[in-house]
Short mmCIF file of C-alpha atoms in Angstrom, two decimals:
data_model
loop_
_atom_site.label_atom_id
_atom_site.label_comp_id
_atom_site.label_asym_id
_atom_site.label_seq_id
_atom_site.Cartn_x
_atom_site.Cartn_y
_atom_site.Cartn_z
CA MET C 209 110.21 72.59 167.78
CA LEU C 210 106.82 71.29 166.54
CA SER C 211 104.34 73.93 165.90
CA PRO C 212 101.17 74.09 167.84
CA ARG C 213 98.15 72.12 166.95
CA PRO C 214 95.65 74.85 165.17
CA PRO C 215 92.39 74.56 166.84
CA ALA C 216 90.56 73.64 163.70
CA ALA C 217 93.50 70.89 162.66
CA HIS C 218 90.50 68.44 161.29
CA ILE C 219 87.96 70.04 158.59
CA LEU C 220 84.85 68.07 157.71
CA ALA C 221 82.83 68.91 154.87
CA TYR C 222 80.40 67.03 152.59
CA ALA C 223 78.78 67.19 149.11
CA GLN C 224 75.95 65.46 147.21
CA THR C 225 77.67 64.49 143.97
CA LEU C 226 80.47 65.77 141.78
CA ASP C 227 78.42 66.35 138.99
CA GLY C 228 80.07 69.80 138.11
CA GLY C 229 77.74 72.35 140.19
CA GLY C 230 79.52 75.48 141.05
CA VAL C 231 79.34 75.14 145.15
CA GLU C 232 81.14 71.81 144.39
CA LYS C 233 83.75 73.07 142.08
CA THR C 234 84.47 75.54 144.97
CA LEU C 235 84.72 73.15 147.70
CA LEU C 236 87.37 70.82 146.07
CA ARG C 237 89.38 74.05 145.51
CA LEU C 238 88.91 75.02 148.92
CA ALA C 239 89.43 71.84 150.35
CA GLY C 240 92.63 70.94 148.41
CA SER C 241 94.06 74.49 149.56
CA TRP C 242 93.19 73.72 153.54
CA ALA C 243 95.18 70.28 153.09
CA GLN C 244 98.01 72.23 151.19
CA LEU C 245 98.17 74.57 154.18
CA GLY C 246 98.64 71.64 156.79
CA ARG C 247 95.06 70.82 157.53
CA ARG C 248 93.62 67.37 157.98
CA VAL C 249 90.32 67.41 155.41
CA THR C 250 87.84 64.75 155.23
CA LEU C 251 85.22 65.19 152.39
CA ILE C 252 81.90 63.35 152.47
CA VAL C 253 80.48 62.74 149.18
CA GLY C 254 77.14 61.06 147.99
CA ASP C 255 78.57 59.91 144.96
CA VAL C 256 82.18 60.11 143.57
CA ALA C 257 81.18 59.62 140.10
CA GLY C 258 80.97 62.67 137.98
CA PRO C 259 83.40 65.16 135.90
CA LEU C 260 84.65 66.80 139.14
CA ALA C 261 85.86 63.31 140.21
CA ARG C 262 89.12 63.91 138.31
CA ASP C 263 89.48 67.49 140.63
CA LEU C 264 89.51 65.58 143.96
CA PRO C 265 92.48 67.36 145.54
CA ASP C 266 95.57 65.34 146.75
CA GLY C 267 95.72 65.07 150.74
CA VAL C 268 91.93 64.99 150.85
CA GLU C 269 90.31 61.95 152.61
CA VAL C 270 87.55 61.36 150.31
CA ARG C 271 84.22 58.92 152.12
CA GLN C 272 81.63 57.88 149.67
CA VAL C 273 78.13 57.78 151.66
CA GLY C 274 74.87 57.32 150.01
CA THR C 275 74.05 57.74 146.32
CA LYS C 276 73.71 59.97 143.33
CA THR C 277 70.20 61.43 144.34
CA MET C 278 70.75 60.94 148.62
CA LEU C 279 73.19 61.91 150.89
CA GLY C 280 71.71 60.52 153.93
CA MET C 281 71.38 62.52 156.83
CA SER C 282 71.88 59.98 159.40
CA ALA C 283 75.07 59.08 157.78
CA ILE C 284 76.44 62.74 157.77
CA ALA C 285 75.68 62.39 161.46
CA ALA C 286 77.23 59.37 161.62
CA GLN C 287 80.26 60.28 159.97
CA THR C 288 80.75 63.29 161.82
CA GLU C 289 80.96 61.27 165.26
CA ALA C 290 82.83 58.86 163.46
CA VAL C 291 85.86 60.90 162.63
CA ALA C 292 85.17 63.41 165.22
CA PRO C 293 86.47 66.50 163.45
CA ASP C 294 87.22 70.12 165.05
CA VAL C 295 84.78 71.87 162.64
CA LEU C 296 81.88 70.67 160.30
CA PHE C 297 81.75 73.05 156.83
CA CYS C 298 78.54 73.48 154.99
CA PRO C 299 79.13 74.70 151.58
CA GLY C 300 75.94 75.77 150.60
CA ASN C 301 72.44 76.63 150.94
CA HIS C 302 70.94 73.24 149.35
CA TYR C 303 72.92 71.50 152.39
CA THR C 304 71.77 73.01 155.83
CA ALA C 305 69.40 70.79 156.14
CA LEU C 306 72.02 68.08 156.60
CA ALA C 307 73.93 70.46 159.37
CA ALA C 308 70.48 71.07 161.13
CA TRP C 309 70.12 66.98 161.49
CA THR C 310 73.64 66.35 162.85
CA ARG C 311 73.38 69.08 165.42
CA LEU C 312 70.22 67.48 166.35
CA ARG C 313 71.40 64.09 166.44
CA LEU C 314 74.45 64.75 168.11
CA GLY C 315 73.68 67.66 170.56
CA PHE C 316 76.74 68.40 172.52
CA ARG C 317 78.83 66.00 170.71
CA CYS C 318 78.32 67.94 167.36
CA PRO C 319 81.38 70.03 166.22
CA PRO C 320 80.87 73.75 165.77
CA ILE C 321 79.26 74.26 162.03
CA VAL C 322 80.22 77.12 159.70
CA ALA C 323 77.81 77.45 156.58
CA LYS C 324 78.03 79.11 153.32
CA ILE C 325 75.53 81.17 151.86
CA SER C 326 75.52 80.24 148.01
CA ASN C 327 72.46 81.30 146.78
CA ALA C 328 69.99 84.11 147.12
CA LEU C 329 67.96 83.90 150.22
CA VAL C 330 65.15 85.99 148.22
CA ARG C 331 63.67 83.59 145.59
CA ARG C 332 61.65 84.47 142.62
CA ASP C 333 60.67 81.06 141.83
CA GLN C 334 58.84 80.17 145.03
CA ASN C 335 55.16 80.85 145.40
CA ALA C 336 53.84 82.72 148.47
CA ALA C 337 53.08 79.58 150.61
CA VAL C 338 56.82 78.30 149.77
CA ALA C 339 58.38 81.81 150.24
CA ALA C 340 56.65 81.84 153.44
CA THR C 341 57.93 78.53 154.86
CA TYR C 342 61.43 79.17 153.48
CA ARG C 343 61.51 82.40 155.34
CA GLU C 344 60.97 80.76 158.30
CA TRP C 345 63.46 78.03 157.98
CA LEU C 346 65.91 80.40 157.25
CA ARG C 347 65.19 82.05 160.93
CA TRP C 348 65.83 78.48 162.36
CA HIS C 349 69.60 78.55 161.09
CA PRO C 350 71.15 80.71 164.20
CA ARG C 351 70.10 77.54 166.28
CA PHE C 352 72.07 75.09 164.55
CA VAL C 353 74.88 77.06 162.33
CA ASP C 354 77.59 78.73 164.68
CA ARG C 355 78.99 81.00 161.90
CA LEU C 356 77.91 82.26 158.38
CA VAL C 357 79.76 83.12 155.44
CA ALA C 358 78.58 85.24 152.64
CA MET C 359 80.54 85.84 149.60
CA SER C 360 79.84 89.48 149.40
CA PRO C 361 78.78 92.50 151.60
CA ALA C 362 75.29 92.77 149.99
CA MET C 363 74.74 88.86 150.87
CA ALA C 364 76.09 89.22 154.08
CA GLU C 365 73.36 92.14 154.48
CA GLU C 366 70.62 89.80 153.36
CA ALA C 367 71.86 86.66 155.40
CA CYS C 368 71.27 89.30 158.49
CA ARG C 369 68.07 90.69 157.51
CA MET C 370 66.42 87.33 156.15
CA MET C 371 67.95 85.14 158.89
CA GLY C 372 67.92 87.34 162.13
CA VAL C 373 71.68 87.26 162.71
CA PRO C 374 73.78 90.03 164.23
CA GLN C 375 76.44 91.20 161.85
CA ALA C 376 79.27 89.84 163.95
CA MET C 377 78.05 86.17 162.92
CA VAL C 378 78.64 86.79 159.30
CA SER C 379 81.85 86.76 157.66
CA VAL C 380 82.35 87.95 154.22
CA ILE C 381 84.89 85.46 152.00
CA PRO C 382 85.12 85.53 148.34
CA ASN C 383 85.17 82.25 146.46
CA PRO C 384 88.75 81.50 145.43
CA PRO C 385 88.86 82.31 141.61
CA PRO C 386 89.70 78.99 139.75
CA ARG C 387 92.99 78.06 138.14
CA PRO C 388 93.85 76.76 134.75
CA ALA C 389 93.28 73.34 134.56
CA PRO C 390 96.31 71.49 133.75
CA GLY C 391 96.36 69.56 130.33
CA THR C 392 92.78 71.04 129.37
CA ALA C 393 92.10 70.67 125.52
CA SER C 394 92.04 73.42 123.05
CA PRO C 395 88.65 75.46 124.04
CA LEU C 396 85.76 75.07 121.95
CA VAL C 397 85.31 78.05 120.06
CA PRO C 398 82.63 78.22 117.06
CA ASN C 399 83.59 79.88 114.01
CA GLY C 400 82.49 83.57 114.05
CA ARG C 401 80.83 85.43 116.66
CA PHE C 402 79.29 83.75 119.39
CA LEU C 403 77.38 84.06 122.62
CA VAL C 404 78.29 81.49 125.57
CA GLY C 405 76.52 80.55 128.75
CA VAL C 406 78.13 78.44 131.36
CA GLY C 407 76.11 76.60 134.17
CA ARG C 408 74.50 73.06 134.91
CA LEU C 409 71.30 72.54 132.77
CA ALA C 410 68.73 73.08 135.43
CA PRO C 411 65.84 74.86 135.99
CA GLN C 412 67.06 77.83 138.27
CA LYS C 413 69.63 78.40 135.14
CA ARG C 414 66.47 79.10 132.99
CA TRP C 415 68.38 78.45 129.65
CA ASP C 416 64.99 78.40 128.06
CA ARG C 417 65.14 82.23 128.79
CA LEU C 418 68.45 82.70 126.67
CA ILE C 419 67.48 80.64 123.69
CA ASP C 420 64.04 82.61 123.37
CA ALA C 421 66.05 85.50 123.21
CA PHE C 422 68.77 84.16 121.19
CA ALA C 423 65.99 83.25 118.54
CA ASP C 424 65.00 86.89 118.55
CA ILE C 425 68.04 88.65 117.83
CA ASP C 426 68.89 90.23 114.55
CA ALA C 427 72.36 89.13 114.14
CA ARG C 428 71.75 85.90 112.32
CA ASP C 429 75.69 85.09 111.99
CA VAL C 430 76.21 84.80 116.02
CA SER C 431 76.10 81.45 117.28
CA LEU C 432 75.14 80.34 120.97
CA MET C 433 77.30 77.78 123.13
CA ILE C 434 75.76 76.71 126.52
CA LEU C 435 78.69 75.13 128.91
CA GLY C 436 77.15 72.92 131.19
CA GLU C 437 75.32 69.14 131.80
CA GLY C 438 72.20 68.49 133.55
CA ALA C 439 68.71 67.06 133.72
CA GLU C 440 67.13 69.50 131.47
CA ARG C 441 69.32 68.80 128.43
CA ALA C 442 66.27 67.17 126.51
CA THR C 443 64.21 70.00 127.08
CA ILE C 444 66.46 72.51 126.05
CA GLU C 445 67.16 70.58 123.14
CA SER C 446 63.72 70.21 122.11
CA GLN C 447 63.41 74.12 122.43
CA VAL C 448 66.47 74.40 120.07
CA ALA C 449 64.91 72.00 117.54
CA ALA C 450 61.66 73.81 117.81
CA TYR C 451 62.95 77.12 116.81
CA GLY C 452 65.19 75.48 113.76
CA LEU C 453 68.41 76.68 115.41
CA GLY C 454 70.35 73.28 115.66
CA ASP C 455 72.90 74.75 113.38
CA ARG C 456 73.48 77.87 115.48
CA VAL C 457 73.33 76.62 119.47
CA ARG C 458 75.87 73.74 120.58
CA LEU C 459 75.33 71.94 123.90
CA PRO C 460 78.95 70.44 124.30
CA GLY C 461 78.31 69.47 127.79
CA HIS C 462 80.57 69.89 130.89
CA VAL C 463 83.79 71.44 130.09
CA ASP C 464 86.81 71.36 132.93
CA ASP C 465 87.87 74.76 132.13
CA PRO C 466 85.46 77.24 130.25
CA THR C 467 87.54 80.24 130.71
CA PRO C 468 89.30 79.98 127.36
CA THR C 469 86.33 79.57 125.43
CA ILE C 470 84.83 82.75 127.73
CA ALA C 471 87.26 84.65 126.85
CA ARG C 472 86.89 84.53 122.86
CA ALA C 473 83.11 85.11 123.03
CA THR C 474 81.75 88.11 122.47
CA ALA C 475 79.32 88.20 125.36
CA LEU C 476 78.59 85.73 128.22
CA ALA C 477 74.90 85.43 129.53
CA LEU C 478 73.50 84.31 132.70
CA VAL C 479 69.68 84.40 132.75
CA SER C 480 69.28 82.41 136.08
CA ASP C 481 66.06 83.05 138.45
CA PHE C 482 68.24 83.37 141.19
CA GLU C 483 71.94 83.06 142.17
CA GLY C 484 74.23 83.67 145.01
CA VAL C 485 77.67 85.70 143.94
CA PRO C 486 77.62 84.12 140.44
CA GLY C 487 81.44 83.36 139.68
CA VAL C 488 80.87 83.03 135.97
CA LEU C 489 80.42 86.62 136.03
CA ARG C 490 83.86 87.39 137.57
CA GLU C 491 85.49 84.93 135.36
CA SER C 492 84.10 86.59 132.50
CA LEU C 493 85.04 90.10 133.60
CA ALA C 494 88.43 88.94 134.30
CA VAL C 495 89.12 88.10 130.85
CA GLY C 496 87.45 91.16 129.28
CA THR C 497 84.29 89.78 128.09
CA PRO C 498 81.17 91.61 128.92
CA VAL C 499 78.22 89.86 130.59
CA VAL C 500 74.56 90.13 130.26
CA ALA C 501 72.86 89.11 133.47
CA THR C 502 69.46 88.97 134.78
CA ASP C 503 68.97 90.72 138.48
CA SER C 504 69.25 87.26 140.06
CA SER C 505 70.96 88.04 143.31
CA VAL C 506 71.80 91.13 145.27
CA ALA C 507 75.47 90.50 144.62
CA VAL C 508 74.91 90.98 140.71
CA ARG C 509 75.15 94.70 140.74
CA GLU C 510 78.33 94.46 142.71
CA ILE C 511 79.89 92.78 140.06
CA VAL C 512 78.56 94.32 136.95
CA THR C 513 79.44 97.55 138.40
CA SER C 514 78.49 99.98 135.05
CA ALA C 515 77.34 99.99 131.75
CA ALA C 516 80.72 99.69 130.57
CA VAL C 517 81.32 96.03 131.55
CA GLY C 518 77.94 94.45 131.23
CA SER C 519 74.17 94.87 131.43
CA VAL C 520 71.45 94.03 134.18
CA VAL C 521 68.00 92.77 133.09
CA ALA C 522 65.07 91.84 135.31
CA PRO C 523 64.44 88.10 135.13
CA GLY C 524 60.84 88.78 133.31
CA ASP C 525 61.80 91.45 130.92
CA ALA C 526 62.40 89.46 127.45
CA ALA C 527 62.20 92.35 125.37
CA GLY C 528 65.05 93.93 127.53
CA LEU C 529 67.28 90.40 127.50
CA VAL C 530 67.03 90.77 123.69
CA ALA C 531 68.17 94.50 123.71
CA ALA C 532 70.90 93.73 125.93
CA LEU C 533 72.27 91.09 123.87
CA GLU C 534 72.05 92.78 120.65
CA HIS C 535 73.85 95.76 122.44
CA TRP C 536 76.92 94.14 122.85
CA LEU C 537 76.57 92.60 119.48
CA ALA C 538 76.97 95.90 117.96
CA PRO C 539 79.91 95.98 115.57
CA GLY C 540 82.95 97.69 116.84
CA ARG C 541 81.36 97.41 120.38
CA SER C 542 84.31 98.02 123.10
CA ARG C 543 85.32 95.28 125.24
CA PRO C 544 85.77 96.06 128.95
CA ASN C 545 89.28 96.10 130.56
CA PRO C 546 89.75 92.99 132.63
CA ILE C 547 88.86 93.08 136.24
CA PRO C 548 90.92 91.25 138.53
CA GLN C 549 88.82 88.50 140.78
CA PRO C 550 88.65 88.79 144.69
CA GLY C 551 89.34 85.70 146.91
CA GLU C 552 93.13 85.15 146.22
CA ASP C 553 93.24 84.50 150.05
CA ALA C 554 89.86 82.61 150.69
CA ALA C 555 91.67 79.28 151.81
CA THR C 556 93.42 81.25 154.59
CA ALA C 557 90.55 83.35 155.37
CA TYR C 558 88.31 80.60 156.03
CA LEU C 559 91.20 78.73 158.18
CA ASP C 560 91.40 82.11 160.28
CA LEU C 561 87.50 81.92 160.63
CA PHE C 562 87.43 78.26 161.46
CA ASP C 563 90.00 78.53 164.18
CA GLU C 564 88.10 81.49 165.58
CA THR C 565 84.77 79.65 165.73
CA VAL C 566 86.38 76.26 167.05
CA LEU C 567 87.88 78.34 169.90
CA GLU C 568 84.67 80.31 170.47
CA HIS C 569 82.73 76.83 170.68
CA ARG C 570 85.26 75.52 173.23
CA PHE C 571 84.90 78.68 175.44
CA LYS C 572 81.29 77.93 175.50
CA ARG C 573 81.52 74.25 176.26
CA GLY C 574 83.84 75.04 178.94
CA PHE C 575 81.25 77.57 180.57
CA ARG C 576 78.14 75.75 180.06
CA PRO C 577 75.54 75.92 183.07
CA THR C 578 75.10 72.90 185.04
CA ALA C 579 71.92 71.49 185.86
#
């Protein structure tokens, strides 16, 4: 006897590029798991070239629509109408404008939309005028999103407050932890003690802040490695050269699996202006490497729960950042015990949410008022 068709049998998701961002990495892990669990998954990508192209999962239909710099709003709406999915998944804050346009264009024909909150909703990088506009934009989300996913309880509370949505509309589902990449090359490990940063070379990550602090630490036998790629490479390289740190700072680019390098580091640093739920902090603590992080998200202190596992400093506290790095560089400093990551059941939790959302959507359509 055949199993009944699940309500969300066909899932459509989309991404701009496969250049290596955390949102896109997580989307590929989820999409692959959904396909393995028997769902049809279609992925719309603006440009399929990039380091993550090798991670495209088997069983997922990939459609390239657009370019590296433009994933057309009209294209997403057109593809949604063409493939007729049961549910549309928006993988992060950066992409919700596309979801809004799709709902506007398709109207009643639009499938239910589930959107994940991937970054902080309170942005320190915004001036007063931009912040006010952004707050108003967040308040519009309940008009086009059916359900929201937050990666931690604190982020769920922030979503309810900033978007004006009831708690019942927000589900808490951690990101699935990364798996070791098959055939990964030997880890990049400098000689001696070293600090590591992992993330895109982008303004949000504020690697300039880390390099400033690194130049001021007393321990001169320590090196710094930043794993990631992005548009800020030239600026960062210029800063490194200006400090005369070319022999102590390495920028090897994107690495498929940074975990082996993180495990050998003295400490991991994340110094962003804003984040969502930084997976790299959880990855670091899972292998017993302490972390130094800016207070870039309400979720940071959910992860760095005590001074025994890491240090949290204010984004603008330059002296505090130097002191935190030197604390973990002190000889004989104890490393934390490994902390298992949450999210092992993330893929099935999403499928349960998708099924529930589709059923709710069908109920509303069946009982919509007539003119």
